[in-house]
Short mmCIF file of C-alpha atoms in Angstrom, two decimals:
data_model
loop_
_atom_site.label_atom_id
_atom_site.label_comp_id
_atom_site.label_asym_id
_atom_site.label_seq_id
_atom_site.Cartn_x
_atom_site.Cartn_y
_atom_site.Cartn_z
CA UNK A 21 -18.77 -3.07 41.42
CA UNK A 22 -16.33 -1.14 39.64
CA UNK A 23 -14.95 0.04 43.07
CA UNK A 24 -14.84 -3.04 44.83
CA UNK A 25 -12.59 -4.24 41.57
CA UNK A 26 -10.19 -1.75 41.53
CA UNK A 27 -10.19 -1.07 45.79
CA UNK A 28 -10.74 -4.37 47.04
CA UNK A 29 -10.04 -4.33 50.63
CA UNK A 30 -8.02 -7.80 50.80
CA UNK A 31 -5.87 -9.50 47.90
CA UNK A 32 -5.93 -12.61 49.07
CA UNK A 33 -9.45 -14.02 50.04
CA UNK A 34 -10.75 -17.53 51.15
CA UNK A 35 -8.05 -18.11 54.04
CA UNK A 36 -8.09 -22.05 54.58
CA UNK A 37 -5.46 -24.09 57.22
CA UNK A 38 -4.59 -27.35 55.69
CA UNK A 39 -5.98 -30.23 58.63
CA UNK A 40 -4.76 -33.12 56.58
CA UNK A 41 -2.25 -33.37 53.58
CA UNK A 42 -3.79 -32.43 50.24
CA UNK A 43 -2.52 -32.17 46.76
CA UNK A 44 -4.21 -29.75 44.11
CA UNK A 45 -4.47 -30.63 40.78
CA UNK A 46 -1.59 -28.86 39.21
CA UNK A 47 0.80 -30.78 41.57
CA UNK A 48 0.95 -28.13 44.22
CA UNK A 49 0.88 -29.75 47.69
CA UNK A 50 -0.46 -28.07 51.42
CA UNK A 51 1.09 -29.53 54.60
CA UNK A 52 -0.94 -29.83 57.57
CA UNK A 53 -0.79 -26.30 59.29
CA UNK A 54 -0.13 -24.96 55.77
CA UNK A 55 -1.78 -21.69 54.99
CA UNK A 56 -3.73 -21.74 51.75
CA UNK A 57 -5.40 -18.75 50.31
CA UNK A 58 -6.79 -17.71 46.96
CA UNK A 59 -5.63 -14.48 45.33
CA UNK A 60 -8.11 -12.57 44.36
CA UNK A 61 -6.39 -9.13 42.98
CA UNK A 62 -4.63 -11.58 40.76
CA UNK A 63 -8.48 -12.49 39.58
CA UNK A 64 -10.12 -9.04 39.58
CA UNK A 65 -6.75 -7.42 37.62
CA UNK A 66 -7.00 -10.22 35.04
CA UNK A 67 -6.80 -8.29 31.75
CA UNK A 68 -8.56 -11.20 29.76
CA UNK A 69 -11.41 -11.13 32.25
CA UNK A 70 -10.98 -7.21 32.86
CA UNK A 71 -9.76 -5.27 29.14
CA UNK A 72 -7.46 -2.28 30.85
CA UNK A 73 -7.49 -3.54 34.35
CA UNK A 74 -5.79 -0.68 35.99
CA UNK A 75 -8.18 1.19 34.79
CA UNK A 76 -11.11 2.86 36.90
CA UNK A 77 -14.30 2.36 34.12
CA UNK A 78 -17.65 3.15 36.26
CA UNK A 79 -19.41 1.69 33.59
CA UNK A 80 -17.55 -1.37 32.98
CA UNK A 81 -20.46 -3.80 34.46
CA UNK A 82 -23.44 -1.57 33.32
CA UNK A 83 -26.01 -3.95 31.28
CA UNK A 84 -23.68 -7.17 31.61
CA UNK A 85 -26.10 -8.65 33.84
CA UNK A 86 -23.90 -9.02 37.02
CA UNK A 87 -25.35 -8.09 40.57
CA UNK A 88 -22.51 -6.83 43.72
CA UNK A 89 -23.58 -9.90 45.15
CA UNK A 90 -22.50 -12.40 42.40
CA UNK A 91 -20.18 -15.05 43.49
CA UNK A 92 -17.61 -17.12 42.00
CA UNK A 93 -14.32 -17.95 40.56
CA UNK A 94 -14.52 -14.64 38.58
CA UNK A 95 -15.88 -12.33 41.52
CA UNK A 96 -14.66 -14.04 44.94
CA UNK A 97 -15.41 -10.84 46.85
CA UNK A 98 -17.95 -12.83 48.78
CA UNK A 99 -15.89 -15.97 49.68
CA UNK A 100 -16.53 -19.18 48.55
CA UNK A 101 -19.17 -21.62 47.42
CA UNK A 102 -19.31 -23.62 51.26
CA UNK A 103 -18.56 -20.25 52.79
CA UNK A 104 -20.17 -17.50 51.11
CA UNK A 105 -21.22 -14.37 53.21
CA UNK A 106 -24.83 -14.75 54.27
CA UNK A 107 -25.23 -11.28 54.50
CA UNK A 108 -23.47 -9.94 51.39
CA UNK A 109 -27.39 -8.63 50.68
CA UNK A 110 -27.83 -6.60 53.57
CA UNK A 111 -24.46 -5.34 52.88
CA UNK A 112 -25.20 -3.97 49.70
CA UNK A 113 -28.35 -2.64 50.43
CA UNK A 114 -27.59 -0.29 52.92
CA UNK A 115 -24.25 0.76 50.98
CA UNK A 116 -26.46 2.05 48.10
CA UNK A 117 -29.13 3.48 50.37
CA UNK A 118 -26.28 5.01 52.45
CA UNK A 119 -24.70 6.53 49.32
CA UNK A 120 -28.26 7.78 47.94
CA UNK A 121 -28.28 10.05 51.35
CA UNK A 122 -25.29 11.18 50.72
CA UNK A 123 -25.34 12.02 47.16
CA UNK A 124 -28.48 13.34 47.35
CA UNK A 125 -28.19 15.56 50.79
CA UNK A 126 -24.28 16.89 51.00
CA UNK A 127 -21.87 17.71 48.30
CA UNK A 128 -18.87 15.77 49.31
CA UNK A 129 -14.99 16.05 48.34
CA UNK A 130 -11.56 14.47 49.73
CA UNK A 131 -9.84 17.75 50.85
CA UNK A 132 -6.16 15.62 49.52
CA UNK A 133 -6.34 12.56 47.31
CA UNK A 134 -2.64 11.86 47.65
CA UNK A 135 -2.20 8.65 50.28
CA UNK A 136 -6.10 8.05 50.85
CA UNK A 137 -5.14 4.41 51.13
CA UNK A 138 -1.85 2.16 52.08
CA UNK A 139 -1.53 -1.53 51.88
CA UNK A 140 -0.57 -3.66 54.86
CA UNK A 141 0.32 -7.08 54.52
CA UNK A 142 -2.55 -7.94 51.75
CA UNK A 143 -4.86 -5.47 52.98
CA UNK A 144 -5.54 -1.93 51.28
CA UNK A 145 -6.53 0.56 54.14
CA UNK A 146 -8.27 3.66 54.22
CA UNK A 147 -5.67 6.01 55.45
CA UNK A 148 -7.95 7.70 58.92
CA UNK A 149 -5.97 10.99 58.22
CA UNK A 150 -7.85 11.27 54.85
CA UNK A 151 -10.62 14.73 55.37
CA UNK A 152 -14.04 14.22 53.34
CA UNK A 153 -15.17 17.19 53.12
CA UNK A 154 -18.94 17.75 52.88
CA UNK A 155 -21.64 20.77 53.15
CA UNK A 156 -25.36 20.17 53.48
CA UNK A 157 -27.24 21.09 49.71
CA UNK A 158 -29.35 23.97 50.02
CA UNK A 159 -33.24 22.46 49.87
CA UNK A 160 -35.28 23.74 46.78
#
């Protein structure tokens, strides 16, 4: 969870197109054709949610009770309540069973850490010229 904090792929989540006028509670008004979206780095680098949020802590969520797949105003990874990905499950299955293979079958480094990602528009990319280096464990 920790990495999906800290390297969220998107800043900006929940992309909505106003159909009719609308005003939100704090005054703030969308136009029809108006481009709404919800900010969601602003949310996951909240230091009263997140103590030292520019900080990687891999064991910031351990024993709070909270599951990858949570949803809601303080994790909107997953979208939102009338939209939430169906198949955020499946998602996180295989990511743990693909990262068990891994782990558990190659030793695996980043031959250069400097520029493994970039950020485009409110996206943060993998950069494809990044090298993971990995060698096959020798079986006991």
């Amino acid at each position: 969870m920790e990495s999906m904090r800290t390297k969220c792929f998107q800043a900006n989540t929940c992309h909505r197109v106003a159909v009719k006028p609308f005003e939100f509670s704090d005054g703030h008004t969308a136009r029809v054709g108006d481009a709404v979206e919800f900010n969601q780095h602003a949310v996951l680098s909240d230091a009263v949610t997140y103590p030292n949020p520019k900080e990687f802590d891999p064991g910031r969520f351990l024993n709070k009770g909270r599951s990858v797949v949570d949803t809601g105003i303080g994790w909107p990874f997953w979208g939102v309540p009338r939209m939430l990905c169906p198949g955020r499950w499946q998602v996180a299955n295989v990511t743990k069973l693909v990262a068990v293979y891994l782990l558990a079958n190659f030793e695996c480094r980043v031959e250069d850490t400097r520029g493994m990602n970039f950020e485009w528009r409110d996206a943060l990319v993998p950069n494809a010229k990044t090298v993971l280096l990995m060698q096959a464990r020798q079986k006991e």
